[in-house]
CSV table of C-alpha atoms and ligand atoms in Angstrom, one decimal:
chain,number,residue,atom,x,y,z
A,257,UNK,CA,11.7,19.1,19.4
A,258,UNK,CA,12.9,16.5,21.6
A,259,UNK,CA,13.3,13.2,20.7
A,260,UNK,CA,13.4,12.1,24.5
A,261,UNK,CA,9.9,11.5,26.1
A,262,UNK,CA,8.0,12.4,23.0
A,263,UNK,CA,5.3,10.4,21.4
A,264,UNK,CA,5.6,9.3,17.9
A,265,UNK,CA,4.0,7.3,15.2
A,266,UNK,CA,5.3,6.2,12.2
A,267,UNK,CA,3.6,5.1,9.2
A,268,UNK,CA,5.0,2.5,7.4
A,269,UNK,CA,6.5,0.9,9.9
A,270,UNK,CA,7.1,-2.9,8.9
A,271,UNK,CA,9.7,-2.5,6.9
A,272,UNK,CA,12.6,-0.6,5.3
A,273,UNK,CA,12.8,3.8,6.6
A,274,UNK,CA,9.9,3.0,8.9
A,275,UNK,CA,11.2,0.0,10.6
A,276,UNK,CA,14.8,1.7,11.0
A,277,UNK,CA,12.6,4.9,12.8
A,278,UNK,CA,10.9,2.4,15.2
A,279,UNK,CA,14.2,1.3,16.4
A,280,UNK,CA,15.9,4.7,16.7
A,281,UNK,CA,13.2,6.3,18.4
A,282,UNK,CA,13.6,3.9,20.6
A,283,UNK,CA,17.3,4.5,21.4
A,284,UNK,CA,17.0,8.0,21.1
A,285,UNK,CA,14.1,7.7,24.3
A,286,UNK,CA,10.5,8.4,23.2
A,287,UNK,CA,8.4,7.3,25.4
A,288,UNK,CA,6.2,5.8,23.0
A,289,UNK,CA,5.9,4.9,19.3
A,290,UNK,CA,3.2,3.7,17.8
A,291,UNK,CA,4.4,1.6,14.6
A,292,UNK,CA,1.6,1.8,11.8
A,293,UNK,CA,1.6,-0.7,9.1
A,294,UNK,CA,-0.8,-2.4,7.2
A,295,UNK,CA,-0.3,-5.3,8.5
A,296,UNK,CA,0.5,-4.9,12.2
A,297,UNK,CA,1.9,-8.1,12.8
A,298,UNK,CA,5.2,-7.3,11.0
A,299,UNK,CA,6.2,-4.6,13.1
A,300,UNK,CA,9.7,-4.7,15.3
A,301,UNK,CA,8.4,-6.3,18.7
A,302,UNK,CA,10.6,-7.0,22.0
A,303,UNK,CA,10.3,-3.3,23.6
A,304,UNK,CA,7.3,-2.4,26.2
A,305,UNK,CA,7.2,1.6,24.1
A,306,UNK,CA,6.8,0.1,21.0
A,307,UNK,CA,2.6,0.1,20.4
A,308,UNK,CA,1.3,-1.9,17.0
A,309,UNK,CA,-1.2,-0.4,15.0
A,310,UNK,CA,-2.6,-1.1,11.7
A,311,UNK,CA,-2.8,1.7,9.5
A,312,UNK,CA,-3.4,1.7,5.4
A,313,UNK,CA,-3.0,5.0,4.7
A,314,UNK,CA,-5.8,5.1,1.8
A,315,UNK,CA,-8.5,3.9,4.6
A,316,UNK,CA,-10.0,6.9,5.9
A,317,UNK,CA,-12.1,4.2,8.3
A,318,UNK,CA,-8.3,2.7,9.2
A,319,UNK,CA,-7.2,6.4,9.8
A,320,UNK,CA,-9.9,7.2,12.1
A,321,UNK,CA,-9.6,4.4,14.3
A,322,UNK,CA,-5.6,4.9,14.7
A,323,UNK,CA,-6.7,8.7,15.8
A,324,UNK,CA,-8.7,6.8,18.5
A,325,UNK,CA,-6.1,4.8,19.4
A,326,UNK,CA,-2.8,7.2,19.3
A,327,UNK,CA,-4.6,10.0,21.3
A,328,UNK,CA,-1.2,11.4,23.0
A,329,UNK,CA,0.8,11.8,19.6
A,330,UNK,CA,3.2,14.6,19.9
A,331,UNK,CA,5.7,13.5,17.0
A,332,UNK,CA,4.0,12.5,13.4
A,333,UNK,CA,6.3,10.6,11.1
A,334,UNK,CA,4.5,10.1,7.6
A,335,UNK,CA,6.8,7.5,5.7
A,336,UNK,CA,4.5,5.5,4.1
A,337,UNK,CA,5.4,5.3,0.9
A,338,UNK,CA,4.8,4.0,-3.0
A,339,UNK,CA,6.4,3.7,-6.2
A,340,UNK,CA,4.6,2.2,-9.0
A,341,UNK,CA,4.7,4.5,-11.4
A,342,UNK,CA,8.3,4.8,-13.5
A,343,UNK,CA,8.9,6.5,-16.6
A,344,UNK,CA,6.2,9.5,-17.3
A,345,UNK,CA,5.6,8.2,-21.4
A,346,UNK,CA,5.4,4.6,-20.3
A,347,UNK,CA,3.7,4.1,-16.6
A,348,UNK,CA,-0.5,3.8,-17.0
A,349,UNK,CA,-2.7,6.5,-15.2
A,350,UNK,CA,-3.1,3.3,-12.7
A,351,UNK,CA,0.3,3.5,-11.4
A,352,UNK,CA,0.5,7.2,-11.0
A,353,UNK,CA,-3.1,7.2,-8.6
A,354,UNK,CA,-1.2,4.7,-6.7
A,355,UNK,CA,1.9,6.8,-6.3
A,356,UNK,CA,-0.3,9.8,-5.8
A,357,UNK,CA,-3.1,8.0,-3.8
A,358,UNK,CA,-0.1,6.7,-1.1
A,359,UNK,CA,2.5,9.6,-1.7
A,360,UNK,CA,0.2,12.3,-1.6
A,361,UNK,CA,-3.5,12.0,-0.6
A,362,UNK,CA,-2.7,9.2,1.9
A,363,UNK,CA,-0.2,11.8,3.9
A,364,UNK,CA,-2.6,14.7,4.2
A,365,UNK,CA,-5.4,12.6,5.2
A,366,UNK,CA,-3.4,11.3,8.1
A,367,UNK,CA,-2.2,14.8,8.9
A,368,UNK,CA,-5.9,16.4,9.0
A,369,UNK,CA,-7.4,13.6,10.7
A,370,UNK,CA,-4.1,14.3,13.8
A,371,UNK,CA,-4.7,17.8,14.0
A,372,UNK,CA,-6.6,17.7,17.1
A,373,UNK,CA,-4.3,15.2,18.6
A,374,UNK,CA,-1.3,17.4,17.7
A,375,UNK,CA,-3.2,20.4,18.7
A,376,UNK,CA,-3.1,19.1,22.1
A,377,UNK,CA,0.3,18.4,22.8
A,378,UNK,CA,1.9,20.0,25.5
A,379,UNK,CA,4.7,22.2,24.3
A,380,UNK,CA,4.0,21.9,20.4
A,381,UNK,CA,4.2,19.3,18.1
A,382,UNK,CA,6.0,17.8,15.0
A,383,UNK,CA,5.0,16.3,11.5
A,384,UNK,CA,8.2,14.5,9.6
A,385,UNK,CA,6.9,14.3,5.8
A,386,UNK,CA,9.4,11.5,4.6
A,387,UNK,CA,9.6,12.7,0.4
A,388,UNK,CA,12.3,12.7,-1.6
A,389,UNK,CA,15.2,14.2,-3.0
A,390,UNK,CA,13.0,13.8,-6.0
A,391,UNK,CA,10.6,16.8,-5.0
A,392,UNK,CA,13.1,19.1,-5.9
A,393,UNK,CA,14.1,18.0,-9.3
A,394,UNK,CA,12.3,15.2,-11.4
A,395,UNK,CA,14.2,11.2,-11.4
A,396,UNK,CA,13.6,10.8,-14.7
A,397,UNK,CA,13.5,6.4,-14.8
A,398,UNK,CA,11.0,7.3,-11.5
A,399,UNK,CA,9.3,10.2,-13.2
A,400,UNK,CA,5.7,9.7,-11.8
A,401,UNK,CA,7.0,9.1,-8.4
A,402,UNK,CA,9.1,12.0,-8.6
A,403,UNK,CA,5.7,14.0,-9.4
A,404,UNK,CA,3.9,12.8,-6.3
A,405,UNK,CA,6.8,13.3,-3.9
A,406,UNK,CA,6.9,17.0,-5.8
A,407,UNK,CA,3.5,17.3,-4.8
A,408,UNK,CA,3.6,16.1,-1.9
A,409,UNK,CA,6.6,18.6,-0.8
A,410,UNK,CA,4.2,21.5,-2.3
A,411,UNK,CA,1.6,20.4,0.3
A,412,UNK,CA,4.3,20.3,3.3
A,413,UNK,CA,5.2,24.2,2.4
A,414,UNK,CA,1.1,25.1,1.8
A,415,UNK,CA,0.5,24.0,5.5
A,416,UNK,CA,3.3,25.2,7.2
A,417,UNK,CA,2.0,28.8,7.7
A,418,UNK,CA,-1.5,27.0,8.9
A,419,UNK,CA,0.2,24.8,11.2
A,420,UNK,CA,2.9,27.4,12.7
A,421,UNK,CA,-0.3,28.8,14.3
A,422,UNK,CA,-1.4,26.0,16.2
A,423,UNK,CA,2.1,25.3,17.4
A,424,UNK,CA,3.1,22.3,14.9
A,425,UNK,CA,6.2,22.4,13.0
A,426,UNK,CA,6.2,20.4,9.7
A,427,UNK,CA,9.0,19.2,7.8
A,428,UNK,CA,10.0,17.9,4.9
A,429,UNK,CA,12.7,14.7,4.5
A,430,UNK,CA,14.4,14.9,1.3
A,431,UNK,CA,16.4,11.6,1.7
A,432,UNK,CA,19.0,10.2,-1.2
A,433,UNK,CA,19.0,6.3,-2.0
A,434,UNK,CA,18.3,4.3,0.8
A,435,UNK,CA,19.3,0.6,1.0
A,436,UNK,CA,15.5,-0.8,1.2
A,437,UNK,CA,13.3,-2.8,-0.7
A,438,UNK,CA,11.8,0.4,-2.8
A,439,UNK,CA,15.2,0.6,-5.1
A,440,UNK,CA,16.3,-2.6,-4.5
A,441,UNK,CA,16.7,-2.8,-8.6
A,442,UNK,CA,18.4,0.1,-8.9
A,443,UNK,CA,22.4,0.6,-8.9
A,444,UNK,CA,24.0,3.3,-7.0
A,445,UNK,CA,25.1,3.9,-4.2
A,446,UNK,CA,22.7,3.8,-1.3
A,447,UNK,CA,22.4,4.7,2.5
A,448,UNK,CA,21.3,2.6,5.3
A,449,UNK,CA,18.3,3.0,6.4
A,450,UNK,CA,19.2,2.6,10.0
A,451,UNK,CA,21.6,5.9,9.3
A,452,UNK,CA,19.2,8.0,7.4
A,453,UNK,CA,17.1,7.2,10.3
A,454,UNK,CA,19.1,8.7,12.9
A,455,UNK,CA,19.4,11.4,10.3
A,456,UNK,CA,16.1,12.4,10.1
A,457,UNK,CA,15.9,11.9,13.7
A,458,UNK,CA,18.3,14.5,14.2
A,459,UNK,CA,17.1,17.0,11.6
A,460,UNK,CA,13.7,16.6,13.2
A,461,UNK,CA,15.6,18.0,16.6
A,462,UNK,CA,17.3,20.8,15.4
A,463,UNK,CA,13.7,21.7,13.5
A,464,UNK,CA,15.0,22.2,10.0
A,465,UNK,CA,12.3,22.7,8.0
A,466,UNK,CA,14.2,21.0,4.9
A,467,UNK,CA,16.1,17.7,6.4
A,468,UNK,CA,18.6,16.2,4.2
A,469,UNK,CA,19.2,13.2,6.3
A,470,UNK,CA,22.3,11.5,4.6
A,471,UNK,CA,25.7,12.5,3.0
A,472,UNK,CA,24.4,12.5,-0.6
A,473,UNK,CA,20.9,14.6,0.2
A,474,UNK,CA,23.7,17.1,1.8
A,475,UNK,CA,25.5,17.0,-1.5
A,476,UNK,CA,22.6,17.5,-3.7
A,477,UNK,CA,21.0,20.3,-1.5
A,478,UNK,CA,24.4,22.0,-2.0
A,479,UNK,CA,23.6,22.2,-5.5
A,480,UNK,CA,20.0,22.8,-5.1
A,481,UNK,CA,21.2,26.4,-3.5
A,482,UNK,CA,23.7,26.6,-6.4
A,483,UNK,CA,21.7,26.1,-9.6
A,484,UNK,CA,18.1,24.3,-9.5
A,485,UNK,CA,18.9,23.7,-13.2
A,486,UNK,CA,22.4,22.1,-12.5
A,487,UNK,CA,20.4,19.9,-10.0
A,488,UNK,CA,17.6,18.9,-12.4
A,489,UNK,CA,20.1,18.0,-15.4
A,490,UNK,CA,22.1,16.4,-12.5
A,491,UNK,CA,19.2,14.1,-11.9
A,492,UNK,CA,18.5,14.0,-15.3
A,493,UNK,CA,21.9,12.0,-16.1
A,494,UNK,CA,22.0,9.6,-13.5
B,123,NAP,N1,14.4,3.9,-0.7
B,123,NAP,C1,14.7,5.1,-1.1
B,123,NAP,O1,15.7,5.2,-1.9
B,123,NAP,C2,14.0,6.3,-0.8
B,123,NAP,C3,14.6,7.6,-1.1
B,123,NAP,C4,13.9,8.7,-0.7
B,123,NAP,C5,12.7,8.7,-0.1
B,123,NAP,N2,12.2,7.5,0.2
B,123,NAP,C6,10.9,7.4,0.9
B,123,NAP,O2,11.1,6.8,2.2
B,123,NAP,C7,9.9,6.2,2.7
B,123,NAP,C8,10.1,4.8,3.1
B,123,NAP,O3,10.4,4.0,2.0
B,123,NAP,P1,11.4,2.7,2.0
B,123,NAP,O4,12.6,3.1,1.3
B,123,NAP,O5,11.5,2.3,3.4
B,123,NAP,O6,10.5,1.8,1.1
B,123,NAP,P2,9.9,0.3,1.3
B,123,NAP,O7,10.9,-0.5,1.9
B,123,NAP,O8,9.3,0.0,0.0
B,123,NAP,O9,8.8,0.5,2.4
B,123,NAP,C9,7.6,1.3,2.1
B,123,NAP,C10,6.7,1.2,3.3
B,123,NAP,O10,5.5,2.0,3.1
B,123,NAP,C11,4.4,1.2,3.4
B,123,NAP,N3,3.3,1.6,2.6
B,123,NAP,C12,3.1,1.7,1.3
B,123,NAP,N4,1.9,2.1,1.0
B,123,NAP,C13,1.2,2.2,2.2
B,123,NAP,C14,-0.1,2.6,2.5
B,123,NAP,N5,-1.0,2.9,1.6
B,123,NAP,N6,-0.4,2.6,3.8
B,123,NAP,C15,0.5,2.2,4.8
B,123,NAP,N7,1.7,1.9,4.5
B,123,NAP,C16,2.1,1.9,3.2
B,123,NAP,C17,4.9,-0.2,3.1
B,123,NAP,O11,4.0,-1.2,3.7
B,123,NAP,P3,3.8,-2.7,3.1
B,123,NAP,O12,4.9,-3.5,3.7
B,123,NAP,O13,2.4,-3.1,3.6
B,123,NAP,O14,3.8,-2.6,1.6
B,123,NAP,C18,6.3,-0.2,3.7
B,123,NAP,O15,6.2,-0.4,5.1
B,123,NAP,C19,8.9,6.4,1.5
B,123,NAP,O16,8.1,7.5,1.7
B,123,NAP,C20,9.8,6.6,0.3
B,123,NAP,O17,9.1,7.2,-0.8
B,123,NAP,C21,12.8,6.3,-0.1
């Protein structure tokens, strides 16, 4: 799809991936984007396109009323995102609902409740699920994470067939580290977020149904088509 005069909304858009998609989509010419966030005053200001809108993506109430409000959506960026939940043998079931409740049930709530929207758009439509490199082969010190973002990419490829009919493409993001407050504890080396941004931007043009948005996704999905079980033990030793 085209990037130019399209109307997107991104979730998560205060900070970190989402904030750097706010300001790319801008540069790259949509003609609107509706920045989600749960608390709407945070989002980037200082550009007529740019719409607020306060979204929590576990409010089904806070869902429906951003349906109202973003009627002429043609471009669906879910980027919202959570990670509570670490290692699988220490995290509590509390912090794996959170992951999952965000990761997983918040994203397909969102997408159902814009079906209609998307439906409409002249000339088809896009969802962007932003998910992980982690959905293809478990992080072990982020193991529950890694689980919801799995699931999550399971969910992308069970609605893809449904969607193709109604003339929505939906892909999947499989981004490595990003520079942003989610890993800020962790040490490796890390992408900008303003770059994965652009990107994913440009994966979501070209339609790739699996985007691997900066130099070290592309590395990793090269060995993803190798050997799944060189990438999982290649996770396994970071
Ligand atoms: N950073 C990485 O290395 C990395 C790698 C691969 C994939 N990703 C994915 O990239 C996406 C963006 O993450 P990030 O790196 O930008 O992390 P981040 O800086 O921690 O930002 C996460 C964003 O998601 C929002 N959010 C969390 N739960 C939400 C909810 N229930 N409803 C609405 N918004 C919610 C946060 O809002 P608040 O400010 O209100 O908390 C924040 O805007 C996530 O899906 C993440 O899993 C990140």
């Amino acid at each position: 799809m085209k990037i130019e005069g399209s109307v997107a909304l991104v979730t998560g858009a205060n900070r970190g991936l989402g904030r750097a998609l706010v300001s790319a989509l801008v540069e790259a010419g949509a003609a609107k984007v509706y920045a989600a966030a749960r608390d709407e005053r945070q989002v980037l200001r200082g550009d007529s396109r740019i719409v607020p809108i306060t979204l929590d993506t576990t409010k089904p109430d806070q869902i429906a009323a951003a349906v109202k409000k973003a009627n002429d959506v043609t471009l669906l960026i879910n980027n919202a995102g959570a990670l509570n939940s670490h290692n699988v043998l220490t995290m509590s079931p509390a912090e794996l609902d959170a992951d999952f409740r965000t990761n997983v049930h918040g994203t397909l709530e969102v997408i159902k409740a814009f079906l209609p929207v998307l439906e409409r758009a002249p000339g088809g439509a896009t969802i962007a699920n932003v998910l992980s490199l982690a959905s293809l082969g478990s992080f072990p010190p982020l193991g529950g994470y890694s689980a919801s973002k799995a699931a999550a990419y399971s969910i992308t490829q069970s609605l893809r067939p449904e969607l193709k009919k109604k003339n929505i493409d939906i892909l999947a993001v499989l981004p490595g580290p990003i520079d942003t407050d989610m890993v800020r504890d962790l040490q490796m080396p890390k992408t900008s977020a303003a770059d994965t941004a652009r990107g994913l931007l440009a994966g979501i043009v070209q339609a790739e149904e699996d985007i691997f948005p900066d130099p070290m996704a592309q590395q990793m999905s090269a060995l993803w088509n190798k050997s799944h079980k060189e990438y999982e033990r290649a996770f396994a030793s970071f």
